[in-house]
Amino acid sequence: MFSFCTDPDALEGVKWLSCYLTTGKHQSMYWAVGTVLLLLAITAPAALLFGFGGATAARSRFRPLAWFGKIYISIVRGVPDIAFFLFFVIALDQAFEWVRHQVKCPDWDQEIWQGNDFRVCPEAKLPLGNAAQWVHETYGFFLAVLTFAIVFGAFAANVLYGAMQAVPRAQIETAEAYGMTHRQSFWRILVPQMWVYALPGLSNLWMVLIKATPLLFLLGVEDIVYWARELGGSKTAQFTDYPHPDWRMWYFAALLVFYLAFTRVSEIVLDKIMRRLTKGQATMGGEKQRKAAA
Amino acid sequence: MSCWDTIADYGLRSLGYGERLLPRSDFTLCQQFTLIGSGMIWNIYFGTLALVSGFILATAVAMAKAAHNPWLRKPAEWFVFVFRGSPLFIQFFFAYFLFLSLKSSYPVLAPLTAAALGALIVLFLNTAAYSAEIFFGALQSIPKGDVEAADAYGMAGWSRFRRVIWPTMLRLGWPAYTNEAIFLFHATTLVFFSGFPTTKQQGDALYYANYFADKTFNPFIPYPILAGYFILLTLVIITIFGRVNAHLNRHLPQAGRSRIRLRPQLIR
C-alpha cells in the first residue's frame, strides 16, 4: 500500500508492521468488519419486525395463531441458539429449493430425498449452478440474515410481549370506553405506549445481537473470525512476503478488544437514549431525573 | 441390529468407550438418539462443573465489586466488563490459541489445550463474571433494615455476611441466576465449534447432531432430537433451582415468594 512496501524483506519494526497490516488480505479483513456492521444494520430491524409479529400473534384472540406465537417465543429459549443457526441455514435453503422445485419442475419423477442426498432439478437450484461467485456469497449472506432475524425475532417477541402486557390496562379500557375497536386501540394506544417499557429489553437485545455476530463464521460467511484464523496462522516465506509464526492469539485478542469497544460504545449511546426517553415520564427513572435537577 | 446393541455400542461413545467408528450409512433413529444423548454427557460435565466453581468465584467478585477499596473494586469491575462485553465465541478462540502458545513454551501446560480442561476454564470465568453481575445487583438491593438489624444484634464481619448478607443476596438474585444457569448449559454447545478440537470424534451433543445433519443432509431429525434433550435439561435445571428457591424463601409468607420467571436475555 505504502510506497516503501516494495521490498518487505528489507523492512524492520513499525514500517514492517504498517506494510504487513495493509496487505490485500488484511484489507479483506477490514471489509469483513463492514460485513458484520451490515449484518447488524439489516438484522436489527428485521428481528424487530419478526418480534412484533410474534408478540402480536401471541396476543391474538384467534387460538391457533396465539399458540403459534407462544411456541415461537418459548422454543427459542429452551434450545441453544447456535443449534438454531445451524438448523435454519440448511432448513431454509432446502425449503426454498423445494418450493422452487415444485413450481418449476412439476413433472420431475425422481425422489427428492435420495438416501443421504437432497436432490432437486437443476433449474430449482439456489443459486443456479452457473451463477457468479458474488451471487453465491450474497445468497449465503441473505440466509444468514434471515436466520439471525428468526432467532432474534423470538427474543424480541418476548421483550415486546412483556412490554405490551406492561402498558396499564386502564389505558386500553379507556380506549374501549371511547368506542375504539380492538384494532384501533391496539394501533393508537398500545403500540405508541409500549416502547418505553420495551427499551431496556431491546437495548439488552442489541448487545446480545452484537455478541452473536461472530457466529456468522459458523454459517459459512467469510467474516472477521474467518479472516483472523486465516491470517493469523503461521506463514512461511514460501507463500508470503511477510512470514511469521502462529499469531492467531494476537488476532483474536484484537477481535476481543474490537468487541469490547463496540459494546461499550453501544452501552453509552443506549444510556443516553434511555435518559432522553425517560425525561418527563411518570416512572421511577423520570422521577429521579426530576429530583436530581431540582 | 437392535436398538439395545446400538445403545451398548454408542451410549458412552462421547467418552471414548464402545464402538470406535461412528455410523457412516443407513442411519437409524436409534443411532441418532443414542449418540446425541451420549454427547449430552459433555454438556452436563461442562455446565455443572463451571456452574459450581463459578458460583464461588462469582460471590467473591460480587463482594469485591461492592467494596470501597479501589484495589479490590477496579479489578473486579474490569473482570466483569471483559467477560460480559465480549462474545463467548471469541473468548473460546482466544483462550485456545493462548493455551497453544503457552503449551509451546511450557509443555507441562499441554492439558489446557484439550477441551475438557481449557474450555472448562473459559466457561468457569465467563459464568463467574455473569453471575457476579447478578449477585452484585442483588447485593445492592439488600434492604437497609436487614443489615441494620444484624448490626443491632451485634453481628459483624464474617458472621454478618454468613447469616444475613449472603442468604439475602442469594434469595434476591436467584431468579436471575436460574436464567444464567440455563444459558450456561446452552453455551456449552459452543465449545467444539470454536477453536477447541475434538479428540477421536468424542464431541458434545451439538457436535453429533451436526455430524448427522452433514452426513444425511437432513437437518429435520438430528436438530429436533437435540432440542428435545435440551428442553429436558432446561426443565431439570428449573426444577432443581426452583427447589433451592423455595428453600431460600422458606421464611417468607407463601404469597410473597418470588417465583422464578424465565427471562431469556442472557446469551453471550
XYZ file of C-alpha atoms in Angstrom:
562
model
C 0.000 0.000 0.000
C 2.709 2.450 1.002
C 5.485 3.289 -1.416
C 8.188 1.837 0.830
C 6.498 -1.566 0.891
C 8.040 -2.785 -2.343
C 10.718 -4.904 -0.648
C 9.270 -6.435 2.558
C 12.475 -8.314 3.431
C 14.366 -5.059 3.968
C 11.805 -3.606 6.353
C 12.043 -3.504 10.138
C 9.827 -2.727 13.120
C 6.951 -0.286 12.712
C 7.498 0.070 8.980
C 7.248 -3.688 8.509
C 4.104 -3.774 10.622
C 2.445 -0.929 8.739
C 3.127 -2.729 5.477
C 2.051 -6.069 6.884
C -1.236 -4.689 8.181
C -2.160 -3.136 4.845
C -1.697 -6.144 2.563
C -4.585 -7.077 0.298
C -5.694 -9.887 2.594
C -5.753 -7.600 5.598
C -7.906 -5.187 3.677
C -10.340 -8.036 3.062
C -10.434 -8.481 6.821
C -11.256 -4.808 7.325
C -14.032 -5.183 4.757
C -15.298 -8.121 6.808
C -15.885 -5.688 9.685
C -18.196 -3.960 7.224
C -19.957 -7.295 6.697
C -20.587 -7.523 10.428
C -21.934 -3.977 10.575
C -24.095 -4.615 7.519
C -25.482 -7.739 9.158
C -26.339 -5.748 12.282
C -27.916 -2.941 10.265
C -30.158 -5.353 8.349
C -30.859 -7.840 11.127
C -31.860 -5.426 13.869
C -34.939 -4.015 12.080
C -35.764 -7.423 10.590
C -35.634 -9.064 14.022
C -37.770 -6.268 15.420
C -40.313 -6.915 12.680
C -40.331 -10.658 13.392
C -40.571 -9.858 17.096
C -43.509 -7.551 16.569
C -45.227 -10.200 14.502
C -44.530 -12.877 17.113
C -45.730 -10.744 20.015
C -48.880 -9.727 18.149
C -49.556 -13.352 17.221
C -49.093 -14.457 20.834
C -51.692 -11.888 21.939
C -54.126 -12.840 19.209
C -57.649 -13.890 20.114
C -57.517 -16.487 17.355
C -56.275 -19.501 19.309
C -54.055 -21.323 16.775
C -52.281 -18.054 15.973
C -51.732 -17.382 19.677
C -50.306 -20.871 20.128
C -48.020 -20.375 17.174
C -46.761 -17.092 18.655
C -46.226 -18.569 22.093
C -44.420 -21.625 20.766
C -42.233 -19.370 18.622
C -41.334 -17.290 21.671
C -40.702 -20.164 24.030
C -38.971 -22.721 21.840
C -36.062 -20.436 21.159
C -35.337 -20.001 24.856
C -35.399 -23.722 25.552
C -32.829 -24.617 22.930
C -29.269 -23.303 22.388
C -29.285 -20.534 19.784
C -26.324 -21.987 17.934
C -28.335 -25.146 17.234
C -30.942 -22.925 15.617
C -28.337 -21.212 13.498
C -27.015 -24.498 12.210
C -30.533 -25.839 11.681
C -32.142 -22.904 9.923
C -29.371 -22.362 7.426
C -29.852 -25.842 5.968
C -33.599 -25.967 6.548
C -34.292 -22.624 4.874
C -32.071 -23.497 1.945
C -33.873 -26.796 1.444
C -37.279 -25.191 1.905
C -36.578 -22.589 -0.797
C -35.247 -25.199 -3.203
C -38.176 -27.499 -2.516
C -40.721 -24.773 -3.258
C -38.916 -23.787 -6.458
C -38.730 -27.442 -7.410
C -42.494 -27.843 -7.012
C -43.124 -24.744 -9.123
C -40.528 -25.162 -11.856
C -40.381 -28.900 -12.374
C -43.853 -30.324 -11.770
C -43.140 -33.418 -13.895
C -39.904 -34.458 -12.159
C -40.267 -38.131 -11.353
C -37.358 -38.782 -9.014
C -37.413 -38.778 -5.252
C -36.088 -35.523 -3.718
C -34.524 -37.125 -0.646
C -32.443 -39.936 -2.075
C -30.911 -41.672 0.903
C -28.269 -39.237 2.073
C -28.894 -36.695 -0.648
C -31.211 -33.799 -1.231
C -31.751 -33.557 -4.956
C -33.908 -31.056 -6.830
C -33.994 -30.418 -10.556
C -31.153 -28.188 -11.857
C -33.500 -25.293 -12.603
C -34.592 -25.158 -8.982
C -31.081 -24.964 -7.532
C -30.411 -21.885 -5.437
C -28.339 -20.128 -6.571
C -28.246 -21.593 -10.065
C -25.265 -23.799 -10.798
C -23.834 -21.341 -13.342
C -24.331 -18.225 -11.195
C -21.455 -15.884 -10.485
C -19.430 -16.088 -7.279
C -20.957 -12.933 -5.832
C -24.461 -14.401 -6.215
C -23.407 -17.371 -4.104
C -21.939 -15.092 -1.458
C -24.970 -12.813 -1.410
C -27.303 -15.782 -1.128
C -25.254 -17.139 1.796
C -25.373 -13.760 3.482
C -29.124 -13.487 2.868
C -29.672 -16.898 4.501
C -27.560 -15.787 7.466
C -29.580 -12.593 7.870
C -32.858 -14.493 7.707
C -31.611 -16.996 10.292
C -30.483 -14.231 12.642
C -33.809 -12.460 12.180
C -35.799 -15.597 13.028
C -33.764 -16.421 16.148
C -33.502 -12.881 17.477
C -37.061 -12.159 16.405
C -38.114 -14.687 19.023
C -36.111 -12.843 21.681
C -37.541 -9.506 20.535
C -41.026 -11.034 20.551
C -40.521 -11.951 24.182
C -39.473 -8.407 25.064
C -42.313 -6.792 23.104
C -44.860 -9.233 24.512
C -43.794 -8.239 28.016
C -43.916 -4.547 27.068
C -47.429 -4.908 25.677
C -48.524 -6.523 28.923
C -46.860 -3.722 30.900
C -48.963 -0.947 29.355
C -51.544 -0.154 32.054
C -54.787 -1.994 31.441
C -56.752 1.186 32.213
C -55.380 2.782 29.037
C -56.970 0.111 26.862
C -60.172 0.221 28.867
C -60.403 3.963 28.343
C -59.888 3.468 24.619
C -62.654 0.893 24.572
C -64.894 3.230 26.548
C -64.408 5.811 23.811
C -65.759 3.277 21.370
C -62.485 2.329 19.677
C -62.382 -1.074 18.067
C -59.856 -3.696 19.109
C -57.671 -2.811 16.164
C -57.863 0.940 16.780
C -56.970 0.669 20.449
C -54.071 -1.599 19.557
C -52.521 0.730 16.982
C -53.393 4.061 18.594
C -52.985 3.343 22.290
C -50.967 0.188 22.939
C -48.255 0.398 20.287
C -47.205 4.023 20.898
C -47.005 3.453 24.652
C -45.194 0.137 24.773
C -41.798 1.379 23.518
C -40.797 2.968 26.814
C -41.343 -0.363 28.540
C -39.614 -2.268 25.770
C -36.493 -0.150 25.531
C -34.426 -1.712 28.358
C -35.121 -5.167 26.951
C -34.412 -4.083 23.394
C -31.130 -2.418 24.283
C -30.133 -5.605 26.050
C -31.074 -7.462 22.892
C -28.889 -5.159 20.807
C -25.902 -6.057 22.986
C -26.744 -9.732 22.623
C -27.006 -9.293 18.860
C -23.574 -7.667 18.694
C -22.110 -10.530 20.646
C -23.794 -13.077 18.384
C -22.247 -11.729 15.171
C -19.128 -13.937 15.344
C -21.495 -16.872 14.819
C -21.651 -15.738 11.184
C -18.486 -17.739 10.847
C -20.424 -20.935 11.564
C -22.883 -20.079 8.820
C -20.123 -20.112 6.238
C -19.815 -16.369 5.710
C -16.264 -15.027 5.404
C -16.418 -12.761 8.441
C -13.761 -11.433 10.789
C -13.405 -14.723 12.647
C -12.670 -16.449 9.353
C -10.022 -13.891 8.434
C -8.457 -13.911 11.903
C -7.935 -17.660 11.630
C -6.781 -17.378 8.054
C -4.304 -14.546 8.522
C -3.070 -15.487 11.988
C -1.896 -18.983 11.095
C 1.842 -19.372 10.709
C 3.153 -18.429 7.287
C 6.428 -19.478 5.739
C 8.407 -17.353 3.336
C 7.335 -19.698 0.564
C 3.760 -18.422 0.487
C 4.007 -14.805 1.542
C 6.336 -11.861 1.627
C 5.604 -11.447 5.310
C 6.473 -14.740 7.032
C 5.517 -15.009 10.698
C 4.834 -17.717 13.310
C 1.365 -18.588 14.649
C -0.181 -15.225 15.552
C -3.789 -16.320 15.839
C -3.757 -15.483 19.549
C -2.985 -11.833 18.751
C -5.608 -11.682 16.055
C -8.244 -12.949 18.444
C -7.020 -10.563 21.130
C -7.641 -7.766 18.615
C -11.144 -9.101 17.951
C -11.762 -9.229 21.696
C -10.784 -5.572 22.016
C -12.904 -4.680 18.969
C -15.992 -6.258 20.516
C -15.318 -4.734 23.937
C -15.087 -1.284 22.382
C -18.194 -1.887 20.299
C -20.342 -2.999 23.234
C -19.001 -0.190 25.418
C -19.868 2.484 22.845
C -23.338 0.987 22.335
C -23.836 0.957 26.081
C -23.048 4.667 26.351
C -25.264 5.588 23.394
C -28.181 3.477 24.631
C -27.826 5.028 28.070
C -28.170 8.459 26.512
C -31.265 7.432 24.542
C -32.828 5.922 27.643
C -32.192 9.100 29.619
C -33.755 11.174 26.850
C -36.823 8.946 26.681
C -37.429 8.743 30.426
C -37.310 12.521 30.716
C -40.662 13.725 31.961
C -42.127 10.208 32.169
C -44.192 9.280 35.190
C -41.862 6.411 36.046
C -39.222 5.865 38.722
C -36.465 6.875 36.319
C -38.230 10.051 35.271
C -38.912 10.990 38.884
C -35.247 10.502 39.762
C -34.177 12.829 36.944
C -36.627 15.458 38.096
C -35.357 15.291 41.668
C -31.733 15.408 40.595
C -32.393 18.530 38.529
C -34.331 20.285 41.286
C -29.000 -54.757 14.998
C -31.457 -53.938 17.729
C -31.614 -50.637 19.497
C -30.119 -52.100 22.681
C -26.999 -53.101 20.762
C -26.734 -49.571 19.453
C -27.021 -48.169 22.947
C -24.352 -50.585 24.160
C -22.084 -49.559 21.270
C -22.595 -45.825 21.270
C -24.040 -44.942 24.688
C -20.654 -43.838 26.021
C -19.103 -43.043 22.650
C -18.521 -39.422 23.625
C -16.185 -40.622 26.390
C -14.351 -42.987 24.073
C -15.925 -46.295 25.141
C -17.669 -48.721 22.809
C -17.582 -48.778 19.021
C -14.688 -46.809 17.550
C -16.209 -45.832 14.206
C -19.221 -43.588 14.033
C -22.066 -44.877 11.845
C -21.427 -43.973 8.229
C -24.516 -45.023 6.310
C -28.052 -46.302 6.903
C -28.547 -44.051 9.882
C -31.318 -45.162 12.215
C -33.312 -43.004 14.578
C -31.948 -45.046 17.446
C -28.359 -44.235 16.489
C -29.144 -40.540 16.369
C -30.899 -40.571 19.722
C -28.097 -42.583 21.347
C -25.148 -40.620 20.009
C -26.654 -37.184 20.599
C -27.660 -38.291 24.089
C -24.152 -39.576 24.641
C -22.852 -36.160 23.654
C -25.025 -34.579 26.323
C -22.588 -36.034 28.872
C -20.102 -33.367 27.823
C -22.678 -30.587 28.017
C -23.635 -31.657 31.523
C -19.979 -32.029 32.502
C -19.057 -28.520 31.323
C -22.214 -26.915 32.639
C -22.202 -28.472 36.101
C -18.515 -28.002 36.886
C -18.435 -24.438 35.535
C -21.580 -23.557 37.456
C -20.364 -24.915 40.800
C -16.870 -23.446 40.576
C -18.145 -20.233 39.019
C -20.586 -19.749 41.871
C -17.764 -19.447 44.407
C -15.737 -17.022 42.304
C -18.888 -15.032 41.488
C -19.629 -14.465 45.164
C -16.076 -13.258 45.729
C -16.122 -10.988 42.668
C -19.512 -9.530 43.622
C -18.212 -8.723 47.111
C -15.057 -7.206 45.615
C -17.095 -5.122 43.206
C -19.141 -3.757 46.089
C -16.037 -2.999 48.164
C -14.865 0.560 48.915
C -11.227 -0.286 48.389
C -10.377 0.559 44.753
C -7.693 -2.147 44.696
C -10.452 -4.708 45.087
C -13.171 -2.897 43.168
C -11.346 -1.961 39.967
C -10.052 -5.447 39.083
C -13.492 -6.903 39.773
C -15.138 -4.304 37.542
C -12.678 -4.992 34.731
C -13.073 -8.741 35.073
C -16.852 -8.443 34.725
C -16.561 -5.944 31.866
C -14.154 -8.038 29.822
C -16.108 -11.270 30.086
C -19.557 -9.721 29.710
C -18.604 -7.266 26.985
C -17.103 -9.720 24.519
C -18.626 -12.734 22.774
C -18.022 -16.097 24.410
C -17.226 -17.459 20.965
C -14.252 -15.097 20.636
C -13.212 -15.860 24.217
C -13.020 -19.558 23.358
C -10.916 -18.877 20.279
C -8.598 -16.525 22.100
C -8.171 -18.884 25.041
C -7.455 -21.831 22.775
C -4.714 -20.039 20.872
C -3.349 -18.586 24.117
C -3.138 -22.092 25.570
C -1.495 -23.325 22.367
C 1.266 -20.768 22.630
C 1.648 -21.456 26.357
C 1.972 -25.127 25.528
C 4.825 -24.476 23.124
C 6.822 -22.664 25.788
C 5.770 -24.793 28.801
C 4.977 -28.389 27.760
C 3.586 -29.013 31.265
C 0.523 -26.964 30.317
C -0.424 -29.282 27.445
C -3.718 -30.468 29.060
C -5.027 -26.898 28.781
C -5.392 -27.232 25.015
C -7.845 -30.110 25.466
C -11.465 -29.020 25.608
C -12.061 -30.937 28.849
C -9.875 -28.520 30.800
C -9.285 -25.453 28.619
C -12.916 -24.840 27.661
C -13.966 -25.530 31.232
C -11.700 -22.713 32.452
C -13.200 -20.277 29.938
C -16.747 -21.274 30.874
C -15.863 -21.016 34.568
C -14.541 -17.453 34.201
C -17.401 -16.473 31.899
C -20.177 -17.693 34.149
C -18.387 -16.216 37.168
C -18.490 -12.789 35.503
C -22.164 -13.032 34.522
C -23.187 -14.380 37.945
C -21.055 -11.779 39.716
C -23.023 -9.049 37.966
C -26.284 -10.690 39.082
C -25.069 -11.081 42.660
C -23.720 -7.537 42.671
C -27.139 -6.264 41.667
C -28.734 -8.351 44.402
C -26.170 -7.094 46.918
C -27.121 -3.510 46.070
C -30.791 -4.226 46.664
C -30.489 -5.871 50.075
C -32.924 -3.953 52.300
C -31.113 -1.498 54.535
C -33.172 -2.705 57.503
C -31.791 -6.232 57.249
C -28.220 -5.044 57.635
C -29.175 -2.637 60.417
C -30.932 -5.445 62.272
C -27.781 -7.549 62.006
C -25.778 -4.638 63.403
C -28.257 -4.281 66.253
C -27.738 -7.946 67.137
C -24.036 -7.252 67.412
C -23.134 -9.215 64.289
C -20.179 -8.043 62.295
C -17.731 -9.259 59.709
C -17.936 -12.918 58.817
C -20.992 -13.861 60.875
C -22.983 -10.924 59.470
C -22.009 -11.940 55.961
C -22.692 -15.640 56.538
C -26.045 -15.233 58.293
C -27.602 -12.100 56.790
C -25.951 -10.654 53.694
C -25.125 -13.828 51.794
C -28.519 -15.575 52.165
C -30.382 -12.378 51.280
C -28.152 -11.799 48.278
C -28.791 -15.328 47.043
C -32.524 -15.016 47.621
C -32.794 -11.782 45.659
C -30.516 -12.869 42.853
C -31.793 -16.432 42.499
C -34.393 -15.963 39.706
C -31.813 -14.214 37.526
C -29.209 -16.798 38.493
C -31.532 -19.570 37.305
C -31.593 -17.978 33.866
C -27.835 -17.689 33.930
C -27.574 -21.416 34.685
C -29.877 -22.302 31.771
C -27.922 -20.154 29.353
C -24.635 -21.500 30.623
C -25.758 -25.001 29.652
C -26.799 -23.669 26.252
C -23.409 -22.006 25.893
C -21.612 -25.318 26.415
C -22.643 -26.258 22.866
C -20.201 -23.663 21.527
C -17.138 -25.485 22.869
C -16.459 -27.791 19.942
C -17.415 -25.191 17.356
C -14.767 -22.742 18.482
C -11.057 -23.442 18.483
C -11.124 -26.499 20.711
C -10.779 -29.674 18.644
C -12.432 -32.992 19.397
C -10.223 -35.989 20.015
C -11.270 -39.161 18.199
C -14.688 -37.667 17.455
C -15.618 -37.506 21.116
C -17.828 -34.447 20.978
C -20.837 -32.931 22.651
C -24.481 -33.221 21.640
C -24.351 -30.481 19.013
C -21.215 -31.995 17.525
C -23.032 -35.276 16.877
C -26.219 -33.542 15.727
C -24.133 -31.581 13.255
C -22.384 -34.788 12.186
C -25.688 -36.441 11.351
C -27.036 -33.335 9.613
C -23.896 -33.182 7.465
C -23.985 -36.875 6.600
C -27.687 -37.238 5.887
C -28.181 -33.706 4.579
C -31.422 -33.746 6.506
C -31.486 -31.325 9.450
C -35.054 -32.160 10.395
C -34.189 -35.183 12.518
C -30.958 -34.574 14.483
C -31.611 -30.969 15.481
C -35.106 -31.585 16.890
C -33.642 -34.514 18.860
C -31.005 -32.144 20.259
C -33.718 -29.585 21.007
C -35.700 -32.238 22.883
C -32.705 -33.159 25.028
C -32.040 -29.508 25.845
C -35.653 -28.760 26.720
C -35.495 -31.743 29.074
C -32.265 -30.439 30.588
C -33.784 -26.970 30.981
C -36.750 -28.467 32.821
C -34.416 -30.358 35.174
C -32.471 -27.159 35.919
C -35.682 -25.231 36.577
C -36.863 -27.965 38.949
C -33.607 -28.067 40.918
C -33.263 -24.301 41.082
C -36.933 -23.993 41.981
C -36.337 -26.290 44.979
C -33.417 -24.145 46.093
C -35.510 -21.037 45.563
C -38.261 -22.440 47.773
C -35.628 -23.236 50.414
C -34.162 -19.732 50.268
C -37.617 -18.203 50.617
C -38.912 -20.618 53.269
C -39.211 -17.926 55.933
C -41.411 -15.676 53.833
C -45.222 -15.782 53.697
C -46.423 -18.096 50.931
C -47.968 -15.415 48.718
C -44.999 -13.092 48.788
C -42.498 -15.608 47.450
C -40.718 -14.620 44.325
C -41.441 -17.037 41.516
C -38.771 -17.875 39.027
C -39.577 -16.365 35.661
C -37.685 -17.294 32.588
C -36.107 -14.232 31.021
C -34.050 -15.181 28.024
C -31.829 -12.149 27.747
C -28.539 -13.667 28.571
C -26.842 -15.125 25.571
C -23.209 -14.445 25.375
